[in-house]
Amino acid sequence: MSDALRAPRIGPRLLRAIAAVFTLSLVAYILIPVLVTLAMSFSGAAQLRFPIRSWSLGWYAEFAASPQWTGALINSLIIATGTAVMSSVAGVAAAYAYTRYTLRFSTLLYVLLMLPLFMPGIVLGLGVALTFSRFSIGGYSLLGSHLLVMIAHSLWAMPLVFLLMEAVFRMIDRRVIEAAQDLGCPPLRTFFEIEVPMISTGLISSLLFAFVISLNEFVMVLFLTDRDTQTLPVLMWLGLRSAATPQIAVASVVISLSVFACLSLIMVWYVRQLRKITR
Amino acid sequence: MTGPKRSRLAPWLLLTPAQILAVVFFGVPALYMARMSVNAHAPQSYFTPGFTFENYARLTHDPVIAGAIWNTIWLALIGSAVTIVLAYGFALIVWLKPARWRLWFIGLALLPLLISEIAIIFGWWMVFPRNGLLSVALMSSGLITDKISLTYTEGAALVGQVYITLPYCFFILLSVFDGLDRRVLEAALDLSAPPLTTLYEVLLPQTRAGLLAAFAQAFIWTMGTYATPMALGPDTLWTLGFLIQAQMLGKHHWPMAAALSMVLVVGVALVVLLTRWLQLQQRSFHV
């Protein structure tokens, strides 16, 4: 009797303690590499070692002054922008067609568009590299060009845009569009003046998600770029394999800040839209 | 007359960019890779056109490749299992915690998803060596007397790999928990079921499909990786991904790289189909 009464009292307390320890360990696990990198980027030492004895912004200055690192950052931004535009145009148009029209072979189409998402980056990168390595457009080699990397990254980004926009298009109140059409508004104008404002949050999210995916990806880039077009993650990887310095930590921080800037943009936009609706 | 005709053409026009992307830059390369994998190789060129199964025969003959396949499966199995346990616990806690905590936990779980894989690898890379965070922290807390190095161990590779797959599994499992009725837990506790019994008899059966999906996700993701085990793991921890890039970028043996990729694709396909089949089994079992 006393056992039955005591068991539930001790049980939950022990359980709560286990849960607290588990949660704290997990929080530490997730934060450790982030905080370590952040701390190391401000190190004044030439090597990656703990404890950090001197603090400086030296490695940041070095990053800004190095044409190799800034060049890689610019390549990353060019490729990410291209990927965002390319995958958003293709993904949004496809999602629009998929949700607005009854298509024959729609399941097959869905599988075809989604399939690249399930493929490891190394397989996609290798396939594109093998197939297009000897192609050139007007003497301009496709392999090692920004364009081919954008296309390869779009293989991952486009299906995600498609998934996101498919959900967005399905959520739109069709009656508003029908009303516009009944009032004689031509289809294109209906799309740009009625639908685009309704899906703007989805569009911005698509663009920025695609941008982030491309910015972070580095296995495909490793196969598809050369010395002149290599991106920041590739340069970091090569640095890690040869002589690692706090410079890589700075590059990590720079690339992560770009990602968080994108995320903040989505949040700001989302809040703005919410305010518009409630007003 | 032009109206209905145009509306039949319009969707396909809209689908054209996406289809070009999927067919020309995914479908064609996939077929070309399959063709490449049966080409022969001569030392001075990337490949010589031919038809041979030599590359596939090497999968079983070559101990390096057989070992890599074994490593890949082993790493994916252990990595996914560890990920699932952590993600399940984490998702369960977030599900049970009051709503005001939720956003913080979700933000935390998003972190590994938003950071580049290379930045994650680099972060852990600074934790494990002799002068790394772990060794120095253990030294200064007096737990060890000599500096230790854990870089280039299987454990380090696992720590990095789990970090990458954790958020995917967490979000899959959290969405599964969100679909459950929290009162079943209360009912179990009211009937004074011990926590472990509740887990086994109430929670696990209801989340089995989600667990399966999360495991498959982690498994597929880990199978295709090579950077994390290569940078954090021992020199002997060669995975299929590592061999693919070594054959392609180092040895310029295109047919072999293609054959290894085909193996990886078949592996991914098998896992997807197996998961699908298991989920269907379960559904028919429950009904």
Coordinates of C-alpha atoms in Angstrom, one line a residue:
Chain A
M1 CA 0.0 0.0 0.0
S2 CA 2.7 2.5 1.0
D3 CA 4.7 1.4 -2.0
A4 CA 1.8 2.1 -4.3
L5 CA 1.5 5.5 -2.8
R6 CA 5.2 6.3 -2.9
A7 CA 6.0 5.1 -6.3
P8 CA 4.1 7.8 -8.2
R9 CA 5.6 10.5 -6.0
I10 CA 9.2 9.4 -6.5
G11 CA 8.7 8.4 -10.1
P12 CA 7.8 11.8 -11.5
R13 CA 10.5 13.6 -9.6
L14 CA 13.2 11.2 -10.9
L15 CA 11.7 11.4 -14.3
R16 CA 11.8 15.2 -14.2
A17 CA 15.4 15.1 -13.2
I18 CA 16.3 12.8 -16.0
A19 CA 14.4 15.0 -18.5
A20 CA 16.2 18.1 -17.2
V21 CA 19.6 16.5 -17.5
F22 CA 18.8 15.2 -21.0
T23 CA 17.5 18.6 -22.1
L24 CA 20.5 20.4 -20.8
S25 CA 22.9 18.0 -22.4
L26 CA 21.1 18.3 -25.7
V27 CA 21.1 22.1 -25.5
A28 CA 24.9 22.0 -24.8
Y29 CA 25.4 19.5 -27.7
I30 CA 23.6 21.8 -30.2
L31 CA 25.3 25.0 -28.9
I32 CA 28.9 23.7 -28.5
P33 CA 30.1 23.8 -32.1
V34 CA 28.4 27.2 -32.6
L35 CA 29.9 28.8 -29.6
V36 CA 33.3 27.3 -30.1
T37 CA 33.4 28.7 -33.7
L38 CA 32.2 32.1 -32.6
A39 CA 34.8 32.2 -29.8
M40 CA 37.6 31.0 -32.1
S41 CA 36.8 33.6 -34.7
F42 CA 37.9 36.3 -32.2
S43 CA 41.1 34.6 -31.3
G44 CA 44.3 36.5 -31.7
A45 CA 46.4 33.3 -32.0
A46 CA 47.7 31.8 -35.2
Q47 CA 46.6 28.3 -34.3
L48 CA 43.4 26.7 -33.4
R49 CA 44.0 25.9 -29.7
F50 CA 42.3 26.3 -26.4
P51 CA 42.3 28.2 -24.1
I52 CA 42.1 31.3 -26.2
R53 CA 44.6 33.7 -24.5
S54 CA 44.4 36.8 -26.7
W55 CA 41.3 38.3 -28.4
S56 CA 41.3 40.3 -31.6
L57 CA 39.5 41.2 -34.7
G58 CA 42.6 40.4 -36.7
W59 CA 41.2 37.4 -38.5
Y60 CA 38.1 39.4 -39.6
A61 CA 40.4 42.1 -41.0
E62 CA 42.4 39.4 -42.8
F63 CA 39.3 37.9 -44.2
A64 CA 38.2 41.3 -45.6
A65 CA 41.6 42.0 -47.0
S66 CA 42.1 38.6 -48.7
P67 CA 41.0 38.5 -52.3
Q68 CA 40.8 34.7 -52.1
W69 CA 38.3 34.7 -49.2
T70 CA 36.2 37.7 -50.4
G71 CA 36.3 36.2 -53.9
A72 CA 34.9 33.0 -52.6
L73 CA 32.2 34.9 -50.7
I74 CA 31.2 36.7 -53.8
N75 CA 31.1 33.4 -55.7
S76 CA 28.9 32.0 -53.0
L77 CA 26.5 35.0 -53.2
I78 CA 26.3 34.9 -57.0
I79 CA 25.5 31.2 -57.1
A80 CA 23.0 31.5 -54.2
T81 CA 21.2 34.4 -55.9
G82 CA 21.1 32.5 -59.2
T83 CA 19.8 29.4 -57.5
A84 CA 17.1 31.4 -55.7
V85 CA 15.9 33.0 -58.9
M86 CA 16.1 29.8 -61.0
S87 CA 14.5 27.4 -58.5
S88 CA 11.8 29.9 -57.5
V89 CA 10.7 30.7 -61.1
A90 CA 10.6 26.9 -62.0
G91 CA 9.1 25.8 -58.7
V92 CA 6.4 28.5 -58.4
A93 CA 5.3 28.1 -62.0
A94 CA 5.2 24.3 -61.6
A95 CA 3.3 24.5 -58.3
Y96 CA 0.8 27.0 -59.9
A97 CA 0.2 24.6 -62.8
Y98 CA 0.0 21.6 -60.5
T99 CA -2.6 23.1 -58.2
R100 CA -4.7 25.1 -60.8
Y101 CA -5.1 22.5 -63.5
T102 CA -6.1 18.9 -63.6
L103 CA -3.1 17.3 -65.3
R104 CA -2.7 13.9 -66.8
F105 CA 0.1 11.9 -65.2
S106 CA 0.1 14.2 -62.3
T107 CA 1.5 11.5 -59.9
L108 CA 4.3 10.7 -62.3
L109 CA 5.1 14.4 -62.6
Y110 CA 5.1 14.8 -58.8
V111 CA 7.6 11.9 -58.4
L112 CA 9.8 13.3 -61.2
L113 CA 10.0 16.7 -59.6
M114 CA 10.5 15.3 -56.1
L115 CA 13.1 12.6 -56.9
P116 CA 16.2 14.8 -56.9
L117 CA 15.4 15.8 -53.3
F118 CA 16.0 12.2 -52.2
M119 CA 19.3 11.9 -53.9
P120 CA 22.6 12.4 -52.0
G121 CA 24.4 15.6 -53.1
I122 CA 27.4 13.6 -54.1
V123 CA 25.3 11.6 -56.6
L124 CA 23.7 14.7 -58.1
G125 CA 27.1 16.4 -58.3
L126 CA 28.8 13.5 -59.9
G127 CA 26.0 13.0 -62.4
V128 CA 26.0 16.6 -63.5
A129 CA 29.8 16.8 -63.6
L130 CA 30.1 13.6 -65.7
T131 CA 27.4 14.6 -68.2
F132 CA 28.2 18.3 -68.7
S133 CA 32.0 18.3 -68.2
R134 CA 32.7 18.6 -71.9
F135 CA 29.9 20.9 -72.8
S136 CA 30.7 24.5 -73.7
I137 CA 28.5 27.3 -74.8
G138 CA 30.3 29.5 -77.3
G139 CA 33.7 28.5 -76.1
Y140 CA 32.7 29.0 -72.5
S141 CA 33.1 25.8 -70.6
L142 CA 30.0 24.8 -68.6
L143 CA 32.0 22.9 -66.0
G144 CA 33.4 25.4 -63.5
S145 CA 30.9 28.0 -64.4
H146 CA 28.5 29.6 -61.9
L147 CA 25.6 28.5 -64.1
L148 CA 26.1 24.8 -63.7
V149 CA 26.4 25.0 -60.0
M150 CA 23.2 27.1 -59.8
I151 CA 21.4 24.4 -61.9
A152 CA 22.8 21.6 -59.6
H153 CA 21.7 23.4 -56.5
S154 CA 18.3 24.0 -58.0
L155 CA 17.8 20.2 -58.2
W156 CA 17.5 20.4 -54.4
A157 CA 16.0 23.9 -54.1
M158 CA 13.3 23.6 -56.8
P159 CA 11.4 20.6 -55.2
L160 CA 11.4 22.4 -51.9
V161 CA 10.0 25.6 -53.5
F162 CA 7.5 23.4 -55.2
L163 CA 6.4 21.7 -52.0
L164 CA 6.1 25.1 -50.2
M165 CA 4.3 26.9 -53.0
E166 CA 1.9 23.9 -53.6
A167 CA 0.7 24.3 -50.0
V168 CA 0.5 28.1 -50.4
F169 CA -1.5 27.9 -53.6
R170 CA -3.9 25.4 -52.1
M171 CA -4.6 27.8 -49.1
I172 CA -5.6 30.8 -51.3
D173 CA -9.2 31.7 -51.2
R174 CA -10.2 30.9 -54.8
R175 CA -13.3 33.1 -54.6
V176 CA -11.3 36.3 -54.5
I177 CA -9.7 35.3 -57.8
E178 CA -12.9 34.3 -59.4
A179 CA -14.4 37.6 -58.3
A180 CA -11.6 39.4 -60.1
Q181 CA -12.1 37.3 -63.2
D182 CA -15.8 37.9 -63.1
L183 CA -15.2 41.6 -63.1
G184 CA -13.2 41.1 -66.3
C185 CA -9.7 41.2 -65.0
P186 CA -7.4 39.4 -67.5
P187 CA -5.5 36.3 -66.2
L188 CA -2.0 37.8 -66.0
R189 CA -3.2 40.9 -64.3
T190 CA -5.3 38.8 -61.8
F191 CA -2.1 36.9 -61.1
F192 CA 0.1 39.9 -60.5
E193 CA -2.4 42.2 -58.8
I194 CA -4.5 39.7 -56.8
E195 CA -2.5 36.5 -56.3
V196 CA 1.0 37.8 -55.9
P197 CA 0.2 39.9 -52.9
M198 CA -1.6 36.9 -51.3
I199 CA 1.3 34.6 -51.8
S200 CA 4.1 37.1 -51.2
T201 CA 5.2 35.5 -47.9
G202 CA 5.5 32.1 -49.7
L203 CA 7.4 33.7 -52.5
I204 CA 9.9 35.5 -50.2
S205 CA 10.3 32.3 -48.2
S206 CA 11.0 30.3 -51.4
L207 CA 13.6 32.7 -52.6
L208 CA 15.4 32.8 -49.3
F209 CA 15.2 29.1 -48.5
A210 CA 16.7 28.4 -51.9
F211 CA 19.3 31.0 -51.3
V212 CA 20.2 29.4 -47.9
I213 CA 20.4 25.9 -49.3
S214 CA 22.8 27.0 -52.1
L215 CA 24.9 29.1 -49.7
N216 CA 25.5 26.1 -47.3
E217 CA 25.9 23.3 -49.9
F218 CA 29.4 22.2 -50.6
V219 CA 29.6 18.7 -51.9
M220 CA 28.2 19.5 -55.4
V221 CA 30.3 22.6 -55.5
L222 CA 33.4 20.6 -54.9
F223 CA 32.7 18.6 -58.1
L224 CA 31.5 21.5 -60.2
T225 CA 33.8 24.5 -59.5
D226 CA 37.3 25.3 -60.3
R227 CA 39.8 27.7 -58.6
D228 CA 38.1 30.8 -59.9
T229 CA 34.5 29.9 -59.1
Q230 CA 35.0 28.0 -55.8
T231 CA 32.6 29.1 -53.0
L232 CA 33.2 29.8 -49.3
P233 CA 32.4 26.3 -48.1
V234 CA 34.8 24.8 -50.6
L235 CA 37.6 27.1 -49.5
M236 CA 36.8 26.3 -45.9
W237 CA 36.9 22.6 -46.7
L238 CA 40.3 22.9 -48.5
G239 CA 41.6 25.0 -45.5
L240 CA 40.5 22.3 -43.1
R241 CA 42.3 19.6 -45.1
S242 CA 45.6 21.6 -45.3
A243 CA 46.4 24.2 -42.6
A244 CA 43.5 25.2 -40.4
T245 CA 43.6 28.6 -38.8
P246 CA 41.0 30.8 -37.0
Q247 CA 40.4 32.2 -40.5
I248 CA 38.0 29.3 -41.2
A249 CA 36.1 30.2 -38.0
V250 CA 35.7 33.7 -39.4
A251 CA 34.4 32.2 -42.7
S252 CA 31.9 30.0 -40.7
V253 CA 30.6 33.1 -38.9
V254 CA 30.3 35.1 -42.1
I255 CA 28.4 32.4 -43.9
S256 CA 26.1 31.7 -40.8
L257 CA 25.4 35.4 -40.5
S258 CA 24.3 35.5 -44.1
V259 CA 21.9 32.7 -43.4
F260 CA 20.5 34.3 -40.3
A261 CA 20.1 37.6 -42.2
C262 CA 17.9 35.7 -44.7
L263 CA 15.9 34.2 -41.9
S264 CA 15.4 37.6 -40.2
L265 CA 14.1 38.9 -43.5
I266 CA 11.5 36.2 -43.7
M267 CA 10.4 36.9 -40.1
V268 CA 10.2 40.7 -40.7
W269 CA 8.2 40.2 -43.8
Y270 CA 5.9 37.7 -42.1
V271 CA 5.2 40.1 -39.2
R272 CA 4.6 42.9 -41.7
Q273 CA 2.1 40.9 -43.6
L274 CA 0.3 39.8 -40.3
R275 CA 0.0 43.5 -39.4
K276 CA -1.4 44.3 -42.8
I277 CA -4.1 41.7 -42.3
T278 CA -5.0 42.7 -38.8
R279 CA -5.2 46.4 -39.7
Chain B
M1 CA -11.9 28.3 -79.9
T2 CA -8.5 29.4 -78.7
G3 CA -9.7 29.6 -75.0
P4 CA -9.9 25.9 -74.1
K5 CA -6.9 25.1 -76.3
R6 CA -4.7 27.6 -74.6
S7 CA -5.8 26.4 -71.1
R8 CA -4.7 22.9 -72.1
L9 CA -1.3 24.2 -73.2
A10 CA -0.8 26.7 -70.4
P11 CA -0.1 24.2 -67.5
W12 CA 2.6 22.4 -69.6
L13 CA 4.2 25.7 -70.5
L14 CA 4.3 26.6 -66.8
L15 CA 5.7 23.2 -66.0
T16 CA 8.4 23.4 -68.6
P17 CA 11.2 25.0 -66.5
A18 CA 10.8 22.6 -63.7
Q19 CA 10.6 19.6 -66.1
I20 CA 13.7 20.8 -68.0
L21 CA 15.5 20.9 -64.7
A22 CA 14.3 17.5 -63.6
V23 CA 14.8 15.7 -67.0
V24 CA 17.8 17.4 -68.5
F25 CA 19.8 17.9 -65.3
F26 CA 18.7 14.9 -63.3
G27 CA 17.2 12.3 -65.6
V28 CA 19.8 12.5 -68.3
P29 CA 22.7 12.6 -65.8
A30 CA 21.2 9.6 -64.0
L31 CA 21.1 7.6 -67.3
Y32 CA 24.5 8.8 -68.3
M33 CA 25.9 7.7 -65.0
A34 CA 24.3 4.2 -65.4
R35 CA 25.9 4.0 -68.9
M36 CA 29.3 5.3 -67.6
S37 CA 29.4 2.7 -64.9
V38 CA 29.8 -0.1 -67.5
N39 CA 32.5 1.7 -69.4
A40 CA 36.1 0.6 -69.2
H41 CA 39.0 2.6 -67.8
A42 CA 42.4 3.2 -69.3
P43 CA 45.2 4.8 -67.2
Q44 CA 45.6 8.0 -69.3
S45 CA 42.0 8.9 -69.9
Y46 CA 38.9 9.4 -67.8
F47 CA 37.1 6.4 -69.4
T48 CA 37.1 4.3 -72.6
P49 CA 33.7 3.5 -74.1
G50 CA 32.9 -0.2 -73.7
F51 CA 30.6 -2.6 -72.0
T52 CA 32.0 -4.4 -69.0
F53 CA 30.8 -5.3 -65.5
E54 CA 34.3 -5.1 -64.2
N55 CA 33.5 -2.1 -62.1
Y56 CA 30.6 -3.9 -60.4
A57 CA 32.7 -7.0 -60.0
R58 CA 35.2 -5.0 -58.0
L59 CA 32.5 -4.2 -55.5
T60 CA 32.9 -7.7 -54.1
H61 CA 36.5 -8.4 -55.0
D62 CA 38.1 -5.2 -53.9
P63 CA 38.4 -5.3 -50.0
V64 CA 38.7 -1.5 -49.9
I65 CA 35.3 -1.1 -51.7
A66 CA 33.6 -3.9 -49.8
G67 CA 34.9 -2.4 -46.6
A68 CA 33.6 1.1 -47.6
I69 CA 30.1 -0.3 -48.3
W70 CA 30.2 -2.0 -44.9
N71 CA 31.4 1.2 -43.2
T72 CA 28.6 3.2 -44.9
I73 CA 25.9 0.8 -43.7
W74 CA 27.4 0.6 -40.2
L75 CA 27.8 4.3 -39.8
A76 CA 24.2 4.9 -41.1
L77 CA 22.8 2.3 -38.8
I78 CA 24.5 3.4 -35.6
G79 CA 24.2 7.1 -36.5
S80 CA 20.5 6.9 -37.2
A81 CA 19.8 4.8 -34.1
V82 CA 21.6 7.4 -31.9
T83 CA 19.8 10.2 -33.7
I84 CA 16.4 8.6 -33.3
V85 CA 16.9 8.1 -29.5
L86 CA 18.0 11.7 -29.0
A87 CA 15.4 13.1 -31.3
Y88 CA 12.6 11.0 -29.7
G89 CA 13.5 12.2 -26.2
F90 CA 13.8 15.8 -27.3
A91 CA 10.5 15.8 -29.2
L92 CA 8.7 14.1 -26.3
I93 CA 10.0 16.7 -23.9
V94 CA 9.1 19.6 -26.2
W95 CA 5.7 18.1 -26.7
L96 CA 5.1 17.9 -22.9
K97 CA 6.6 21.2 -22.0
P98 CA 4.4 24.3 -21.7
A99 CA 3.8 26.2 -25.0
R100 CA 6.0 29.2 -24.0
W101 CA 9.1 27.0 -24.1
R102 CA 8.2 25.6 -27.5
L103 CA 9.5 28.4 -29.7
W104 CA 12.9 28.4 -28.0
F105 CA 13.3 24.6 -28.5
I106 CA 12.3 24.8 -32.1
G107 CA 14.7 27.6 -32.7
L108 CA 17.4 25.5 -31.1
A109 CA 16.6 22.5 -33.2
L110 CA 16.7 24.7 -36.3
L111 CA 20.2 25.7 -35.6
P112 CA 22.0 22.6 -37.0
L113 CA 19.7 22.8 -40.0
L114 CA 20.7 26.4 -40.8
I115 CA 24.4 26.0 -40.3
S116 CA 26.5 24.8 -43.2
E117 CA 27.7 21.2 -42.9
I118 CA 31.2 22.4 -43.3
A119 CA 30.8 24.9 -40.4
I120 CA 29.4 22.1 -38.2
I121 CA 32.4 19.8 -39.1
F122 CA 34.8 22.6 -38.3
G123 CA 33.1 23.4 -35.0
W124 CA 33.4 19.8 -33.8
W125 CA 36.9 19.6 -35.3
M126 CA 38.0 22.2 -32.7
V127 CA 36.5 20.3 -29.8
F128 CA 38.3 17.0 -30.1
P129 CA 42.1 17.5 -30.5
R130 CA 44.7 17.6 -27.8
N131 CA 44.4 21.4 -27.5
G132 CA 40.7 21.3 -28.2
L133 CA 37.9 22.4 -26.0
L134 CA 37.1 19.0 -24.6
S135 CA 40.6 18.1 -23.6
V136 CA 41.3 21.5 -22.1
A137 CA 38.0 21.6 -20.3
L138 CA 38.5 18.2 -18.8
M139 CA 42.1 19.1 -17.8
S140 CA 41.1 22.3 -16.0
S141 CA 38.2 20.6 -14.2
G142 CA 40.7 18.0 -12.9
L143 CA 39.0 15.0 -14.5
I144 CA 42.1 14.0 -16.5
T145 CA 45.7 14.7 -16.0
D146 CA 47.0 14.3 -19.5
K147 CA 45.7 16.0 -22.6
I148 CA 43.6 13.7 -24.7
S149 CA 42.8 13.7 -28.4
L150 CA 39.6 12.2 -29.7
T151 CA 39.9 13.5 -33.3
Y152 CA 40.0 10.9 -36.0
T153 CA 38.0 8.4 -34.0
E154 CA 34.7 6.7 -34.9
G155 CA 33.1 8.5 -31.9
A156 CA 34.0 11.9 -33.2
A157 CA 32.6 11.0 -36.6
L158 CA 29.4 9.8 -35.0
V159 CA 29.1 13.0 -32.9
G160 CA 29.3 15.1 -36.1
Q161 CA 27.0 12.9 -38.1
V162 CA 24.2 12.8 -35.4
Y163 CA 24.4 16.6 -35.1
I164 CA 23.5 16.9 -38.8
T165 CA 20.6 14.4 -38.9
L166 CA 19.1 15.3 -35.5
P167 CA 16.9 18.3 -36.6
Y168 CA 15.3 16.3 -39.4
C169 CA 14.3 13.5 -37.1
F170 CA 13.3 15.9 -34.3
F171 CA 10.8 17.8 -36.6
I172 CA 9.4 14.6 -38.0
L173 CA 8.8 13.2 -34.5
L174 CA 7.5 16.5 -33.1
S175 CA 4.8 16.6 -35.8
V176 CA 3.9 13.0 -34.9
F177 CA 3.6 13.8 -31.2
D178 CA 1.5 16.9 -32.0
G179 CA -1.0 14.6 -33.7
L180 CA -1.4 12.5 -30.5
D181 CA -3.9 13.1 -27.7
R182 CA -2.0 14.1 -24.6
R183 CA -4.7 12.6 -22.5
V184 CA -3.6 9.1 -23.3
L185 CA -0.5 9.8 -21.2
E186 CA -2.6 11.1 -18.3
A187 CA -4.8 8.0 -18.6
A188 CA -1.8 5.8 -18.4
L189 CA -0.5 7.6 -15.4
D190 CA -3.9 7.6 -13.7
L191 CA -3.9 3.9 -14.1
S192 CA -0.4 4.1 -12.3
A193 CA 1.5 2.6 -15.2
P194 CA 5.2 3.0 -14.7
P195 CA 7.0 5.4 -17.1
L196 CA 8.8 2.7 -19.1
T197 CA 5.6 0.7 -19.5
T198 CA 3.8 3.9 -20.7
L199 CA 6.6 4.4 -23.2
Y200 CA 6.5 0.8 -24.5
E201 CA 2.8 0.3 -24.5
V202 CA 1.3 3.7 -25.1
L203 CA 3.7 6.0 -26.8
L204 CA 5.8 3.7 -29.0
P205 CA 2.9 1.9 -30.8
Q206 CA 1.3 5.3 -31.6
T207 CA 4.5 6.8 -33.0
R208 CA 5.9 3.8 -34.8
A209 CA 5.1 5.2 -38.3
G210 CA 6.9 8.5 -37.5
L211 CA 9.8 6.6 -36.0
L212 CA 10.2 4.7 -39.2
A213 CA 10.0 7.8 -41.3
A214 CA 12.6 9.6 -39.1
F215 CA 14.9 6.6 -39.1
A216 CA 14.7 6.3 -42.9
Q217 CA 15.4 10.0 -43.2
A218 CA 18.5 9.8 -41.0
F219 CA 19.7 6.6 -42.7
I220 CA 19.4 8.1 -46.2
W221 CA 21.1 11.3 -45.2
T222 CA 24.0 9.5 -43.5
M223 CA 24.5 7.1 -46.3
G224 CA 25.2 9.9 -48.8
T225 CA 27.6 11.7 -46.6
Y226 CA 31.4 11.7 -46.8
A227 CA 32.7 15.0 -45.5
T228 CA 31.9 14.4 -41.8
P229 CA 33.4 10.9 -41.4
M230 CA 36.4 12.0 -43.6
A231 CA 37.2 15.1 -41.5
L232 CA 36.4 13.8 -38.0
G233 CA 36.7 10.0 -38.3
P234 CA 39.8 7.8 -38.6
D235 CA 41.7 7.4 -41.9
T236 CA 40.2 4.0 -42.2
L237 CA 36.6 5.1 -42.0
W238 CA 36.1 5.2 -45.8
T239 CA 32.5 5.5 -46.9
L240 CA 31.0 5.1 -50.3
G241 CA 30.8 8.9 -50.6
F242 CA 34.5 9.2 -49.8
L243 CA 35.4 6.6 -52.5
I244 CA 33.2 8.3 -55.1
Q245 CA 34.9 11.6 -54.7
A246 CA 38.3 9.9 -54.5
Q247 CA 37.7 8.0 -57.8
M248 CA 36.3 11.2 -59.4
L249 CA 38.6 13.9 -58.2
G250 CA 41.7 12.0 -57.3
K251 CA 42.0 9.0 -59.6
H252 CA 39.9 10.3 -62.5
H253 CA 38.4 6.9 -62.8
W254 CA 34.9 8.0 -64.0
P255 CA 33.4 4.5 -64.6
M256 CA 34.3 3.4 -61.1
A257 CA 32.9 6.6 -59.5
A258 CA 29.7 6.1 -61.5
A259 CA 29.4 2.5 -60.5
L260 CA 29.8 3.4 -56.8
S261 CA 27.2 6.1 -57.2
M262 CA 24.8 3.6 -58.7
V263 CA 25.3 1.4 -55.6
L264 CA 24.5 4.4 -53.4
V265 CA 21.3 5.2 -55.4
V266 CA 20.2 1.6 -55.2
G267 CA 20.8 1.7 -51.5
V268 CA 18.7 4.8 -51.1
A269 CA 16.0 3.4 -53.2
L270 CA 16.0 0.1 -51.2
V271 CA 15.6 2.1 -47.9
V272 CA 12.8 4.2 -49.4
L273 CA 10.9 1.1 -50.7
L274 CA 11.5 -0.8 -47.5
T275 CA 10.2 2.0 -45.4
R276 CA 7.1 2.4 -47.6
W277 CA 6.5 -1.3 -47.4
L278 CA 6.8 -1.4 -43.6
Q279 CA 4.5 1.6 -43.3
L280 CA 1.9 -0.2 -45.4
Q281 CA 2.2 -3.4 -43.4
Q282 CA 1.6 -1.4 -40.2
R283 CA -1.4 0.4 -41.6
S284 CA -3.1 -2.8 -42.7
F285 CA -2.2 -4.3 -39.3
H286 CA -3.8 -1.5 -37.4
V287 CA -7.1 -1.5 -39.4

